[in-house]
PDB file of C-alpha atoms in Angstrom:
ATOM      1  CA  ASP R1401     -16.282 -49.344  27.453  1.00  0.00           C
ATOM      2  CA  ALA R1402     -12.709 -50.403  26.777  1.00  0.00           C
ATOM      3  CA  GLY R1403     -12.887 -49.508  22.951  1.00  0.00           C
ATOM      4  CA  ILE R1404      -9.846 -50.973  21.950  1.00  0.00           C
ATOM      5  CA  THR R1405      -6.816 -52.337  24.205  1.00  0.00           C
ATOM      6  CA  GLN R1406      -3.246 -53.808  23.331  1.00  0.00           C
ATOM      7  CA  SER R1407      -1.139 -55.919  25.524  1.00  0.00           C
ATOM      8  CA  PRO R1408       1.415 -56.007  26.834  1.00  0.00           C
ATOM      9  CA  ARG R1409       2.040 -52.294  26.452  1.00  0.00           C
ATOM     10  CA  TYR R1410       5.790 -52.865  26.855  1.00  0.00           C
ATOM     11  CA  LYS R1411       7.684 -55.761  25.969  1.00  0.00           C
ATOM     12  CA  ILE R1412      11.896 -56.077  25.740  1.00  0.00           C
ATOM     13  CA  THR R1413      12.914 -59.584  23.800  1.00  0.00           C
ATOM     14  CA  GLU R1414      15.828 -61.040  22.114  1.00  0.00           C
ATOM     15  CA  THR R1415      16.797 -61.624  18.678  1.00  0.00           C
ATOM     16  CA  GLY R1416      15.502 -65.069  17.365  1.00  0.00           C
ATOM     17  CA  ARG R1417      12.590 -65.144  19.911  1.00  0.00           C
ATOM     18  CA  GLN R1418       8.936 -65.539  19.191  1.00  0.00           C
ATOM     19  CA  VAL R1419       6.638 -62.586  20.337  1.00  0.00           C
ATOM     20  CA  THR R1420       3.096 -62.378  19.910  1.00  0.00           C
ATOM     21  CA  LEU R1421       1.277 -58.608  20.626  1.00  0.00           C
ATOM     22  CA  MET R1422      -2.150 -59.175  21.587  1.00  0.00           C
ATOM     23  CA  CYS R1423      -5.291 -56.536  19.785  1.00  0.00           C
ATOM     24  CA  HIS R1424      -9.146 -56.743  21.210  1.00  0.00           C
ATOM     25  CA  GLN R1425     -11.568 -54.620  20.493  1.00  0.00           C
ATOM     26  CA  THR R1426     -14.969 -54.230  22.220  1.00  0.00           C
ATOM     27  CA  TRP R1427     -17.030 -52.585  19.141  1.00  0.00           C
ATOM     28  CA  SER R1428     -17.734 -55.635  17.101  1.00  0.00           C
ATOM     29  CA  HIS R1429     -15.866 -54.090  14.104  1.00  0.00           C
ATOM     30  CA  SER R1430     -15.362 -56.042  11.024  1.00  0.00           C
ATOM     31  CA  TYR R1431     -12.137 -54.477   9.760  1.00  0.00           C
ATOM     32  CA  MET R1432      -9.031 -54.884  12.059  1.00  0.00           C
ATOM     33  CA  PHE R1433      -5.190 -53.643  10.983  1.00  0.00           C
ATOM     34  CA  TRP R1434      -1.854 -53.477  12.645  1.00  0.00           C
ATOM     35  CA  TYR R1435       0.749 -50.763  11.990  1.00  0.00           C
ATOM     36  CA  ARG R1436       3.957 -50.138  13.117  1.00  0.00           C
ATOM     37  CA  GLN R1437       5.266 -46.739  13.666  1.00  0.00           C
ATOM     38  CA  ASP R1438       8.987 -45.597  13.206  1.00  0.00           C
ATOM     39  CA  LEU R1439      10.583 -42.351  12.761  1.00  0.00           C
ATOM     40  CA  GLY R1440      10.548 -40.724   9.629  1.00  0.00           C
ATOM     41  CA  HIS R1441       8.159 -43.387   8.523  1.00  0.00           C
ATOM     42  CA  GLY R1442       5.021 -42.532   9.772  1.00  0.00           C
ATOM     43  CA  LEU R1443       2.511 -45.238  10.352  1.00  0.00           C
ATOM     44  CA  ARG R1444       2.925 -48.190   8.130  1.00  0.00           C
ATOM     45  CA  LEU R1445       0.436 -51.017   7.422  1.00  0.00           C
ATOM     46  CA  ILE R1446       1.268 -54.385   8.508  1.00  0.00           C
ATOM     47  CA  TYR R1447      -1.704 -56.417   8.090  1.00  0.00           C
ATOM     48  CA  TYR R1448      -5.211 -56.220   8.036  1.00  0.00           C
ATOM     49  CA  SER R1449      -8.301 -57.938   8.182  1.00  0.00           C
ATOM     50  CA  ALA R1450     -11.912 -57.337   6.932  1.00  0.00           C
ATOM     51  CA  ALA R1451     -13.606 -59.838   9.183  1.00  0.00           C
ATOM     52  CA  ALA R1452     -12.743 -63.112  11.223  1.00  0.00           C
ATOM     53  CA  ASP R1453     -10.675 -65.666   9.040  1.00  0.00           C
ATOM     54  CA  ILE R1454      -9.902 -63.068   6.168  1.00  0.00           C
ATOM     55  CA  THR R1455      -6.263 -61.795   6.671  1.00  0.00           C
ATOM     56  CA  ASP R1456      -4.668 -59.505   3.860  1.00  0.00           C
ATOM     57  CA  LYS R1457      -0.921 -58.009   3.845  1.00  0.00           C
ATOM     58  CA  GLY R1458      -0.237 -54.450   4.140  1.00  0.00           C
ATOM     59  CA  GLU R1459       2.781 -52.369   2.839  1.00  0.00           C
ATOM     60  CA  VAL R1460       5.317 -54.252   5.369  1.00  0.00           C
ATOM     61  CA  PRO R1461       4.104 -57.932   6.326  1.00  0.00           C
ATOM     62  CA  ASP R1462       7.557 -59.652   6.267  1.00  0.00           C
ATOM     63  CA  GLY R1463       8.589 -61.577   9.415  1.00  0.00           C
ATOM     64  CA  TYR R1464       5.203 -61.049  10.839  1.00  0.00           C
ATOM     65  CA  VAL R1465       2.021 -63.667  10.849  1.00  0.00           C
ATOM     66  CA  VAL R1466      -1.497 -62.666  12.081  1.00  0.00           C
ATOM     67  CA  SER R1467      -4.751 -64.584  13.010  1.00  0.00           C
ATOM     68  CA  ARG R1468      -8.200 -63.510  13.251  1.00  0.00           C
ATOM     69  CA  SER R1469     -10.390 -66.722  14.609  1.00  0.00           C
ATOM     70  CA  LYS R1470     -12.655 -64.263  16.570  1.00  0.00           C
ATOM     71  CA  THR R1471     -14.173 -60.802  15.489  1.00  0.00           C
ATOM     72  CA  GLU R1472     -12.841 -59.357  18.716  1.00  0.00           C
ATOM     73  CA  ASN R1473      -9.063 -60.331  18.825  1.00  0.00           C
ATOM     74  CA  PHE R1474      -6.638 -59.867  16.089  1.00  0.00           C
ATOM     75  CA  PRO R1475      -2.939 -61.338  17.377  1.00  0.00           C
ATOM     76  CA  LEU R1476       0.446 -60.183  15.580  1.00  0.00           C
ATOM     77  CA  THR R1477       3.095 -62.572  16.235  1.00  0.00           C
ATOM     78  CA  LEU R1478       6.569 -62.070  15.359  1.00  0.00           C
ATOM     79  CA  GLU R1479       8.105 -65.647  14.572  1.00  0.00           C
ATOM     80  CA  SER R1480      11.552 -65.018  15.204  1.00  0.00           C
ATOM     81  CA  ALA R1481      12.074 -61.460  16.194  1.00  0.00           C
ATOM     82  CA  THR R1482      15.180 -59.173  14.690  1.00  0.00           C
ATOM     83  CA  ARG R1483      16.158 -55.434  15.846  1.00  0.00           C
ATOM     84  CA  SER R1484      14.647 -53.949  12.653  1.00  0.00           C
ATOM     85  CA  GLN R1485      11.344 -55.200  14.354  1.00  0.00           C
ATOM     86  CA  THR R1486      12.058 -52.508  17.310  1.00  0.00           C
ATOM     87  CA  SER R1487       8.944 -50.409  17.083  1.00  0.00           C
ATOM     88  CA  VAL R1488       5.596 -48.989  18.232  1.00  0.00           C
ATOM     89  CA  TYR R1489       2.985 -51.088  17.169  1.00  0.00           C
ATOM     90  CA  PHE R1490      -0.670 -49.657  16.728  1.00  0.00           C
ATOM     91  CA  CYS R1491      -3.813 -51.730  16.514  1.00  0.00           C
ATOM     92  CA  ALA R1492      -6.776 -50.168  14.834  1.00  0.00           C
ATOM     93  CA  SER R1493     -10.460 -50.891  14.051  1.00  0.00           C
ATOM     94  CA  SER R1494     -13.086 -49.907  12.018  1.00  0.00           C
ATOM     95  CA  ASP R1495     -16.689 -50.420  10.961  1.00  0.00           C
ATOM     96  CA  PRO R1496     -17.287 -49.987   7.550  1.00  0.00           C
ATOM     97  CA  SER R1497     -20.814 -49.814   7.795  1.00  0.00           C
ATOM     98  CA  GLY R1498     -20.267 -46.960  10.526  1.00  0.00           C
ATOM     99  CA  VAL R1499     -18.436 -43.527  10.667  1.00  0.00           C
ATOM    100  CA  GLN R1500     -17.557 -43.712   6.998  1.00  0.00           C
ATOM    101  CA  GLY R1501     -14.755 -45.921   8.021  1.00  0.00           C
ATOM    102  CA  GLU R1502     -12.903 -43.947  10.312  1.00  0.00           C
ATOM    103  CA  GLN R1503     -10.166 -45.960  12.418  1.00  0.00           C
ATOM    104  CA  PHE R1504     -10.034 -46.221  16.196  1.00  0.00           C
ATOM    105  CA  PHE R1505      -6.315 -46.867  17.564  1.00  0.00           C
ATOM    106  CA  GLY R1506      -5.400 -48.928  20.547  1.00  0.00           C
ATOM    107  CA  PRO R1507      -3.101 -47.641  22.975  1.00  0.00           C
ATOM    108  CA  GLY R1508       0.372 -49.250  21.148  1.00  0.00           C
ATOM    109  CA  THR R1509       2.656 -51.460  22.284  1.00  0.00           C
ATOM    110  CA  ARG R1510       6.546 -50.457  22.430  1.00  0.00           C
ATOM    111  CA  LEU R1511       8.861 -53.411  21.310  1.00  0.00           C
ATOM    112  CA  THR R1512      12.223 -53.517  21.522  1.00  0.00           C
ATOM    113  CA  VAL R1513      14.569 -56.596  20.261  1.00  0.00           C
ATOM    114  CA  LEU R1514      17.802 -56.860  21.605  1.00  0.00           C
TER     115      LEU R1514
ATOM    116  CA  ALA W 512      -0.300 -47.097  -4.907  1.00  0.00           C
ATOM    117  CA  GLN W 513      -1.603 -43.919  -3.239  1.00  0.00           C
ATOM    118  CA  SER W 514       1.129 -42.299  -1.152  1.00  0.00           C
ATOM    119  CA  VAL W 515       0.619 -39.164   1.425  1.00  0.00           C
ATOM    120  CA  SER W 516       3.428 -36.270   1.683  1.00  0.00           C
ATOM    121  CA  GLN W 517       3.597 -34.041   4.517  1.00  0.00           C
ATOM    122  CA  HIS W 518       6.662 -31.710   4.021  1.00  0.00           C
ATOM    123  CA  ASN W 519       6.973 -30.091   7.349  1.00  0.00           C
ATOM    124  CA  HIS W 520       8.407 -32.881   9.607  1.00  0.00           C
ATOM    125  CA  HIS W 521       9.149 -30.485  12.689  1.00  0.00           C
ATOM    126  CA  VAL W 522       7.464 -26.838  13.258  1.00  0.00           C
ATOM    127  CA  ILE W 523       7.926 -25.095  16.136  1.00  0.00           C
ATOM    128  CA  LEU W 524       5.695 -22.050  17.328  1.00  0.00           C
ATOM    129  CA  SER W 525       4.971 -19.816  19.789  1.00  0.00           C
ATOM    130  CA  GLU W 526       1.474 -19.876  21.485  1.00  0.00           C
ATOM    131  CA  ALA W 527      -1.211 -17.608  19.580  1.00  0.00           C
ATOM    132  CA  ALA W 528       0.559 -18.047  16.651  1.00  0.00           C
ATOM    133  CA  SER W 529      -1.335 -19.212  13.209  1.00  0.00           C
ATOM    134  CA  LEU W 530      -0.850 -22.888  11.954  1.00  0.00           C
ATOM    135  CA  GLU W 531      -0.645 -24.508   8.497  1.00  0.00           C
ATOM    136  CA  LEU W 532       0.707 -27.969   7.912  1.00  0.00           C
ATOM    137  CA  GLY W 533       0.504 -29.507   4.464  1.00  0.00           C
ATOM    138  CA  CYS W 534      -0.736 -32.421   3.482  1.00  0.00           C
ATOM    139  CA  ASN W 535      -0.499 -33.248  -0.460  1.00  0.00           C
ATOM    140  CA  TYR W 536      -1.739 -37.165  -1.803  1.00  0.00           C
ATOM    141  CA  SER W 537      -1.136 -38.728  -5.040  1.00  0.00           C
ATOM    142  CA  TYR W 538      -4.391 -40.602  -6.203  1.00  0.00           C
ATOM    143  CA  GLY W 539      -6.663 -39.665  -9.036  1.00  0.00           C
ATOM    144  CA  GLY W 540      -9.758 -40.684  -7.829  1.00  0.00           C
ATOM    145  CA  THR W 541     -12.373 -40.480  -5.038  1.00  0.00           C
ATOM    146  CA  VAL W 542     -10.444 -39.791  -1.977  1.00  0.00           C
ATOM    147  CA  ASN W 543     -11.450 -39.548   1.809  1.00  0.00           C
ATOM    148  CA  LEU W 544      -8.974 -37.574   3.844  1.00  0.00           C
ATOM    149  CA  PHE W 545      -8.210 -37.674   7.537  1.00  0.00           C
ATOM    150  CA  TRP W 546      -5.915 -35.705  10.046  1.00  0.00           C
ATOM    151  CA  TYR W 547      -4.986 -37.515  13.286  1.00  0.00           C
ATOM    152  CA  VAL W 548      -3.240 -36.114  16.191  1.00  0.00           C
ATOM    153  CA  GLN W 549      -1.057 -38.174  18.614  1.00  0.00           C
ATOM    154  CA  TYR W 550      -0.347 -36.508  21.809  1.00  0.00           C
ATOM    155  CA  PRO W 551       3.021 -37.302  23.846  1.00  0.00           C
ATOM    156  CA  GLY W 552       3.027 -41.053  24.919  1.00  0.00           C
ATOM    157  CA  GLN W 553      -0.647 -41.428  23.625  1.00  0.00           C
ATOM    158  CA  HIS W 554      -2.346 -43.413  21.129  1.00  0.00           C
ATOM    159  CA  LEU W 555      -3.597 -41.504  17.511  1.00  0.00           C
ATOM    160  CA  GLN W 556      -7.143 -39.679  17.880  1.00  0.00           C
ATOM    161  CA  LEU W 557      -9.213 -38.391  14.931  1.00  0.00           C
ATOM    162  CA  LEU W 558      -8.690 -34.763  14.467  1.00  0.00           C
ATOM    163  CA  LEU W 559     -11.330 -34.202  11.544  1.00  0.00           C
ATOM    164  CA  LYS W 560     -12.165 -35.886   8.434  1.00  0.00           C
ATOM    165  CA  TYR W 561     -13.341 -35.005   4.864  1.00  0.00           C
ATOM    166  CA  PHE W 562     -15.415 -37.162   2.630  1.00  0.00           C
ATOM    167  CA  SER W 563     -17.800 -34.985   0.564  1.00  0.00           C
ATOM    168  CA  GLY W 564     -19.592 -31.667   0.286  1.00  0.00           C
ATOM    169  CA  ASP W 565     -18.218 -28.480   2.058  1.00  0.00           C
ATOM    170  CA  PRO W 566     -14.440 -28.971   1.168  1.00  0.00           C
ATOM    171  CA  LEU W 567     -13.498 -26.545   4.665  1.00  0.00           C
ATOM    172  CA  VAL W 568     -14.243 -29.276   7.462  1.00  0.00           C
ATOM    173  CA  LYS W 569     -13.910 -28.184  11.123  1.00  0.00           C
ATOM    174  CA  GLY W 570     -12.815 -30.595  13.531  1.00  0.00           C
ATOM    175  CA  ILE W 571     -12.038 -30.752  17.402  1.00  0.00           C
ATOM    176  CA  LYS W 572     -10.466 -27.922  19.592  1.00  0.00           C
ATOM    177  CA  GLY W 573     -10.221 -25.147  16.875  1.00  0.00           C
ATOM    178  CA  PHE W 574      -8.574 -27.081  13.795  1.00  0.00           C
ATOM    179  CA  GLU W 575     -10.123 -26.821  10.496  1.00  0.00           C
ATOM    180  CA  ALA W 576      -8.603 -28.308   7.135  1.00  0.00           C
ATOM    181  CA  GLU W 577      -9.365 -27.370   3.569  1.00  0.00           C
ATOM    182  CA  PHE W 578      -9.652 -29.963   0.613  1.00  0.00           C
ATOM    183  CA  ILE W 579      -8.492 -28.429  -2.669  1.00  0.00           C
ATOM    184  CA  LYS W 580      -9.127 -30.839  -5.170  1.00  0.00           C
ATOM    185  CA  SER W 581      -7.063 -29.485  -7.816  1.00  0.00           C
ATOM    186  CA  LYS W 582      -4.095 -29.298  -5.781  1.00  0.00           C
ATOM    187  CA  PHE W 583      -4.331 -32.730  -4.078  1.00  0.00           C
ATOM    188  CA  SER W 584      -3.955 -30.817  -0.650  1.00  0.00           C
ATOM    189  CA  PHE W 585      -5.718 -31.213   2.271  1.00  0.00           C
ATOM    190  CA  ASN W 586      -3.845 -28.770   4.894  1.00  0.00           C
ATOM    191  CA  LEU W 587      -4.773 -28.216   8.486  1.00  0.00           C
ATOM    192  CA  ARG W 588      -4.999 -25.001  10.149  1.00  0.00           C
ATOM    193  CA  LYS W 589      -5.821 -23.473  13.372  1.00  0.00           C
ATOM    194  CA  PRO W 590      -5.608 -19.772  13.973  1.00  0.00           C
ATOM    195  CA  SER W 591      -4.258 -19.416  17.204  1.00  0.00           C
ATOM    196  CA  VAL W 592      -2.051 -22.333  19.101  1.00  0.00           C
ATOM    197  CA  GLN W 593      -1.946 -23.619  22.446  1.00  0.00           C
ATOM    198  CA  TRP W 594       1.026 -25.061  24.492  1.00  0.00           C
ATOM    199  CA  SER W 595      -1.303 -28.002  24.742  1.00  0.00           C
ATOM    200  CA  ASP W 596      -1.598 -28.613  20.837  1.00  0.00           C
ATOM    201  CA  THR W 597       1.840 -30.057  20.930  1.00  0.00           C
ATOM    202  CA  ALA W 598       1.958 -33.256  19.316  1.00  0.00           C
ATOM    203  CA  GLU W 599       2.352 -35.253  16.240  1.00  0.00           C
ATOM    204  CA  TYR W 600       0.126 -35.068  12.983  1.00  0.00           C
ATOM    205  CA  PHE W 601      -0.545 -37.092  10.718  1.00  0.00           C
ATOM    206  CA  CYS W 602      -2.387 -36.810   7.654  1.00  0.00           C
ATOM    207  CA  ALA W 603      -4.191 -40.054   6.272  1.00  0.00           C
ATOM    208  CA  VAL W 604      -5.688 -40.602   2.727  1.00  0.00           C
ATOM    209  CA  ARG W 605      -8.605 -43.430   2.194  1.00  0.00           C
ATOM    210  CA  ALA W 606      -8.383 -44.294  -1.787  1.00  0.00           C
ATOM    211  CA  GLY W 607     -11.056 -45.627  -3.975  1.00  0.00           C
ATOM    212  CA  GLY W 608     -13.394 -46.585  -1.361  1.00  0.00           C
ATOM    213  CA  GLY W 609     -11.350 -48.936   0.474  1.00  0.00           C
ATOM    214  CA  ASN W 610     -10.627 -49.651   3.737  1.00  0.00           C
ATOM    215  CA  LYS W 611      -7.157 -49.076   4.221  1.00  0.00           C
ATOM    216  CA  LEU W 612      -5.613 -45.484   5.614  1.00  0.00           C
ATOM    217  CA  THR W 613      -2.276 -44.396   3.507  1.00  0.00           C
ATOM    218  CA  PHE W 614      -0.316 -42.189   6.188  1.00  0.00           C
ATOM    219  CA  GLY W 615       2.021 -39.382   5.726  1.00  0.00           C
ATOM    220  CA  THR W 616       5.161 -39.293   7.913  1.00  0.00           C
ATOM    221  CA  GLY W 617       3.651 -36.901  10.509  1.00  0.00           C
ATOM    222  CA  THR W 618       4.595 -33.254  11.392  1.00  0.00           C
ATOM    223  CA  GLN W 619       6.143 -32.641  15.244  1.00  0.00           C
ATOM    224  CA  LEU W 620       4.399 -29.878  16.301  1.00  0.00           C
ATOM    225  CA  LYS W 621       6.216 -27.700  19.313  1.00  0.00           C
ATOM    226  CA  VAL W 622       4.193 -25.034  21.035  1.00  0.00           C
ATOM    227  CA  GLU W 623       6.247 -22.823  23.058  1.00  0.00           C
ATOM    228  CA  LEU W 624       5.159 -20.517  25.982  1.00  0.00           C
TER     229      LEU W 624
END
């Protein structure tokens, strides 16, 4: 009954490195989302996915790549990390046929890019 | 594109004081409205939501919110706050039946003993 999990919870990396943040949900929700949370900006949508193999850009997609080969996983990759990508990243999921599209959030990953 | 405004960025209250946090959105069509709370070091949790019907909705922990369509507002209220309500509060809008949420910038609430 883990719900939605994210790993790692904390990550420090260097500029230019590739980083992948993992998100896993056990509810078989069709929709999954990636947000970044920054002071003064609230939560901003990076990418989302309506189902396996279907992904779409959100508000701030530049510098990020996602994939969704399985319904339960939605990894987010920073291909070449930059300092501006230092943030807290939240994954979320929702089932549009369920409780009126409510999104359920994971615990977050705090990423620091040096 | 829709947007959400939370005008109070930081609010400090004493225990037992009443709370009202403002939320305004810009979208002319059908909306679903949410308030999420993020306690220190934790993930976002749903406080309450409005989809249709009674515009006054009640959520967990004594919170309520009123949807006023003419004002494009969905303000969050609590008659008497507790120290444990210290958290960040986010208003969010789902517009036009889609599945994406647009969040406000959040309001940091600190309740002092």
